[in-house]
PDB file of C-alpha atoms in Angstrom:
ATOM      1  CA  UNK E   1      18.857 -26.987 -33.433  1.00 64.00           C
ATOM      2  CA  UNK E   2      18.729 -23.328 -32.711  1.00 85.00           C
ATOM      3  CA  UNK E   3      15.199 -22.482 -31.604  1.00 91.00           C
ATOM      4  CA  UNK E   4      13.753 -19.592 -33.423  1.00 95.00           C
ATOM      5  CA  UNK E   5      10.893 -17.214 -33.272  1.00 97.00           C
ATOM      6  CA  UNK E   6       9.017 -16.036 -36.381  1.00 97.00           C
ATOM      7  CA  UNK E   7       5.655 -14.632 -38.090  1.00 98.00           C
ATOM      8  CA  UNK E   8       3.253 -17.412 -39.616  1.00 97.00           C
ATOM      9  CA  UNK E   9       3.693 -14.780 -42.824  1.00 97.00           C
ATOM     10  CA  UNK E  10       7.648 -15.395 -42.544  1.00 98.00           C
ATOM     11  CA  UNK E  11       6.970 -19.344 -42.678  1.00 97.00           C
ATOM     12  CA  UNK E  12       5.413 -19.206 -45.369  1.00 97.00           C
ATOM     13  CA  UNK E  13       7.416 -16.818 -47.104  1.00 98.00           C
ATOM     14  CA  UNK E  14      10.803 -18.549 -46.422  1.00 97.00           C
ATOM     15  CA  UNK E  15       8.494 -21.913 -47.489  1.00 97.00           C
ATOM     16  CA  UNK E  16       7.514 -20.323 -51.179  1.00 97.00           C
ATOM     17  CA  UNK E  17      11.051 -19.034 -51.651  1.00 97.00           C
ATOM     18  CA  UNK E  18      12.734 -21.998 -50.614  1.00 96.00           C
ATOM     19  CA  UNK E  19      10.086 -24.990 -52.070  1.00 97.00           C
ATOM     20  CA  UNK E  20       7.699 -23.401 -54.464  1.00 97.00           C
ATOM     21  CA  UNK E  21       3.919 -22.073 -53.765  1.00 97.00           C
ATOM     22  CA  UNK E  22       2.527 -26.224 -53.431  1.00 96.00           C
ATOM     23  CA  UNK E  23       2.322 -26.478 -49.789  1.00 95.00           C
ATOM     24  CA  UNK E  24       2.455 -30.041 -50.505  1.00 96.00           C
ATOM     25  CA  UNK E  25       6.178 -29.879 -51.782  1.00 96.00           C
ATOM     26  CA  UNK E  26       7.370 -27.561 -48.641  1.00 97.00           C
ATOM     27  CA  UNK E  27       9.519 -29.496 -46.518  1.00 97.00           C
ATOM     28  CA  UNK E  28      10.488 -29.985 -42.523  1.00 97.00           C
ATOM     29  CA  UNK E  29      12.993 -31.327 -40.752  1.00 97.00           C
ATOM     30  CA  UNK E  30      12.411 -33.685 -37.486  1.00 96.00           C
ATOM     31  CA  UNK E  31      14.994 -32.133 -34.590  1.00 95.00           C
ATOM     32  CA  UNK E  32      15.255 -35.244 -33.601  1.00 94.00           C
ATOM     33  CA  UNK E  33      16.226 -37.958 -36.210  1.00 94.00           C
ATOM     34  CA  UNK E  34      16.636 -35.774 -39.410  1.00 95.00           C
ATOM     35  CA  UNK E  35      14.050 -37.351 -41.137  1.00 96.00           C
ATOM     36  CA  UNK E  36      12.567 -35.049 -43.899  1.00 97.00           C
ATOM     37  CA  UNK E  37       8.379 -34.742 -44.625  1.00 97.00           C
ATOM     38  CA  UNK E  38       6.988 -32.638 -47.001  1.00 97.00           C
ATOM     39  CA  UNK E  39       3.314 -32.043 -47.079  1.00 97.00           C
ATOM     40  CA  UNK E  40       2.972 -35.403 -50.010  1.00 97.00           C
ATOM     41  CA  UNK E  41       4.848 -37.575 -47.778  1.00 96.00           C
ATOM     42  CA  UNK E  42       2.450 -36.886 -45.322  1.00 96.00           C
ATOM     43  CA  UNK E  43      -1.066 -37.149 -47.278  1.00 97.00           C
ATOM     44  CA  UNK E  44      -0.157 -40.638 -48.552  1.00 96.00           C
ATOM     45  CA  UNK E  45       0.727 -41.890 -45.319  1.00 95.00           C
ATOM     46  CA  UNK E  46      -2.200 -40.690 -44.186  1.00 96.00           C
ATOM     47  CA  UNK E  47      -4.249 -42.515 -47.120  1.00 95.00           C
ATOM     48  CA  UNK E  48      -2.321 -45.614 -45.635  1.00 93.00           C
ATOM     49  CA  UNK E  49      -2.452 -45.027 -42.052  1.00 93.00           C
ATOM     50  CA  UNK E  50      -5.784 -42.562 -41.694  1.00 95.00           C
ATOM     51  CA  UNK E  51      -6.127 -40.668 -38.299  1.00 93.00           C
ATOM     52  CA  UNK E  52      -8.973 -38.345 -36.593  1.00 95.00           C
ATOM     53  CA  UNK E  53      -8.661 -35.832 -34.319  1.00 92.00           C
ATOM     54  CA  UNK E  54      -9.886 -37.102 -30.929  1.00 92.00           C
ATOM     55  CA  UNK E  55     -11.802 -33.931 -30.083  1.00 93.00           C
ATOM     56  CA  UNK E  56     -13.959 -33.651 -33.086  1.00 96.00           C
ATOM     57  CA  UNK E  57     -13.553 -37.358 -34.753  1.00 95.00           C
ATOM     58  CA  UNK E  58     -12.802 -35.253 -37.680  1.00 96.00           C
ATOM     59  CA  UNK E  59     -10.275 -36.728 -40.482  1.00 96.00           C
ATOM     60  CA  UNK E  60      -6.668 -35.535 -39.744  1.00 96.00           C
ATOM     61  CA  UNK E  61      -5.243 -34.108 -42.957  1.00 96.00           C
ATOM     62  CA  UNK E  62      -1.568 -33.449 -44.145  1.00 96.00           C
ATOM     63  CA  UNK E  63      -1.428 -29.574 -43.075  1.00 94.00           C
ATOM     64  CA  UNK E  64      -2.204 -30.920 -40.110  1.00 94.00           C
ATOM     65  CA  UNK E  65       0.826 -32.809 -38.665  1.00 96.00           C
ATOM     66  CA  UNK E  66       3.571 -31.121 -41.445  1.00 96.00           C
ATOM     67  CA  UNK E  67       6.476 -29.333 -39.172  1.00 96.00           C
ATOM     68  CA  UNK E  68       4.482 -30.498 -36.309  1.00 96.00           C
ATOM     69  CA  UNK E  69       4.968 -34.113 -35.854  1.00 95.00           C
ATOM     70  CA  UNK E  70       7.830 -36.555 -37.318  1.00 96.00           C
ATOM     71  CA  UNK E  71       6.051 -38.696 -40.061  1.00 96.00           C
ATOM     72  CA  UNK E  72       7.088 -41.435 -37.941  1.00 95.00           C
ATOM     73  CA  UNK E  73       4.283 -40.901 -35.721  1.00 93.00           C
ATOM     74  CA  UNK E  74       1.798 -41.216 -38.706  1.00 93.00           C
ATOM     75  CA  UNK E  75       3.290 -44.440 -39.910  1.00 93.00           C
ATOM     76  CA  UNK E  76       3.390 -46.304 -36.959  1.00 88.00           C
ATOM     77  CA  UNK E  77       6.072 -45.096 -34.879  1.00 80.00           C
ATOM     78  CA  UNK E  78       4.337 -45.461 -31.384  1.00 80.00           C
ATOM     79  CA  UNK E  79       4.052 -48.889 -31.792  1.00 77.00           C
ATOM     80  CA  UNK E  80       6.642 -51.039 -29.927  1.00 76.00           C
ATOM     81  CA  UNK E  81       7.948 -53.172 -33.128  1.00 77.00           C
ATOM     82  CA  UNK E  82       8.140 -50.231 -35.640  1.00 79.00           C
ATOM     83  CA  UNK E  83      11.513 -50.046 -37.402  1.00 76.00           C
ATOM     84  CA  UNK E  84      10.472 -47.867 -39.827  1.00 83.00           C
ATOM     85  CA  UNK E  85      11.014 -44.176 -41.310  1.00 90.00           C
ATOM     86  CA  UNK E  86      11.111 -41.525 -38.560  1.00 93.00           C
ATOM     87  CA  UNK E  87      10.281 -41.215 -34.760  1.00 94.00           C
ATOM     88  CA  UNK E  88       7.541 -40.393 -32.142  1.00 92.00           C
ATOM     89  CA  UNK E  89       9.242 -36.843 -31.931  1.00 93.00           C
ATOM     90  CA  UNK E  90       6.630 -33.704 -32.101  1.00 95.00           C
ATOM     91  CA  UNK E  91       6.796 -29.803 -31.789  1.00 96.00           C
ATOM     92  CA  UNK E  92       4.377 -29.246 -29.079  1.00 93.00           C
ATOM     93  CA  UNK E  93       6.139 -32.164 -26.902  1.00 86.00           C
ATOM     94  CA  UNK E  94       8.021 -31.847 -23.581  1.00 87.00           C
ATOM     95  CA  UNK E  95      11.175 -30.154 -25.532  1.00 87.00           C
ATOM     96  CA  UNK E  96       8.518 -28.191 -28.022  1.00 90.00           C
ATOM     97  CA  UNK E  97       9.735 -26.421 -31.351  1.00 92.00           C
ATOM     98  CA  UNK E  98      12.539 -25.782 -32.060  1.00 95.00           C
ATOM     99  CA  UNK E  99      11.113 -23.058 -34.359  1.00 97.00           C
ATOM    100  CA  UNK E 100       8.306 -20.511 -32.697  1.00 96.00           C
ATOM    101  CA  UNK E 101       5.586 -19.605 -34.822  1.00 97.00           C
ATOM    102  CA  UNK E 102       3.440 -16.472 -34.050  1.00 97.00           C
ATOM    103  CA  UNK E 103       0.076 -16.835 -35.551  1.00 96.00           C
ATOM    104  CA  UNK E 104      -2.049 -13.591 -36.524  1.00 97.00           C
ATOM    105  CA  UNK E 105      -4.052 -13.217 -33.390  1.00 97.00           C
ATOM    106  CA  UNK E 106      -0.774 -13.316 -31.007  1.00 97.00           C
ATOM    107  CA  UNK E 107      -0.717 -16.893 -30.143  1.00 96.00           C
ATOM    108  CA  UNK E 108       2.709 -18.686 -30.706  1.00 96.00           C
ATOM    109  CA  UNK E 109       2.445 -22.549 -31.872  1.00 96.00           C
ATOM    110  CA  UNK E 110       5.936 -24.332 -31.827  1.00 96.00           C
ATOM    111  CA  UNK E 111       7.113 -26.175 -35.312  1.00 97.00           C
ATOM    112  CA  UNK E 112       9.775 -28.208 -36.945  1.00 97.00           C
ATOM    113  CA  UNK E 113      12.438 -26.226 -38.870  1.00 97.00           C
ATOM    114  CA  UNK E 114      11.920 -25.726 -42.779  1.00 97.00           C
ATOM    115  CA  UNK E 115      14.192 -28.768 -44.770  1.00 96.00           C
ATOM    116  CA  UNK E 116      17.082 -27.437 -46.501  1.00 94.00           C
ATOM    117  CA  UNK E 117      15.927 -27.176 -50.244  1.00 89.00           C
ATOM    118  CA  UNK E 118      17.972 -29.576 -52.247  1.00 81.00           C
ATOM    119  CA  UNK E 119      16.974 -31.985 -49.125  1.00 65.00           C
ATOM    120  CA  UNK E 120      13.080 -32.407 -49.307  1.00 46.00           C
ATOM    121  CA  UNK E 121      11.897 -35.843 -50.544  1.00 45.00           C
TER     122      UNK E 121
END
């Protein structure tokens, strides 16, 4: 995939246009095995397969892993025997994006690309 540089304001523009204003229904696209996530795939698996962030011991919630991390990673992924949906691929890995997001105060965070629409699940 190409890699591609744009405003957090743009993402979420192209998002509402393309999936609706429900962040939950916006959908991204692992770079590496296709797999589709919107932002309800990723709260249930997260109700199945709860996470915190290491740092604060705070729960992880859906916003934070959508078109950053393959749902893969949330269901179990990492785990030697996992045959399941998706992979261990994320955005801020060794090969990061491939979409650049520039955030309001000038920082750039790298992302998954937005799903096509008629391909979100």
């Amino acid at each position: 995939m190409d890699h591609r540089k744009l405003t957090q304001a743009e993402l979420v523009n192209e998002a509402r246009e393309r999936f609706g204003d429900d962040p939950m229904a916006w959908g991204f696209q692992c770079p590496s095995c296709k797999d589709i996530a919107t932002g309800q795939d990723f709260h249930e698996a997260l109700e199945k397969h709860p996470r915190t962030h290491a740092r604060t011991n705070e729960s992880v919630i859906a916003s934070d892993l959508l078109g950053q991390e393959c749902i893969g990673r949330t269901l179990g992924a990492l785990a030697k025997s996992y045959t399941g949906r998706g992979c261990t691929w994320a955005a801020y890995g060794l090969l990061p994006g491939p979409w650049e997001i520039v955030l309001p105060d000038g920082r750039s965070v790298h992302g998954f690309p937005l799903a096509p629409k008629d391909g979100a699940s």
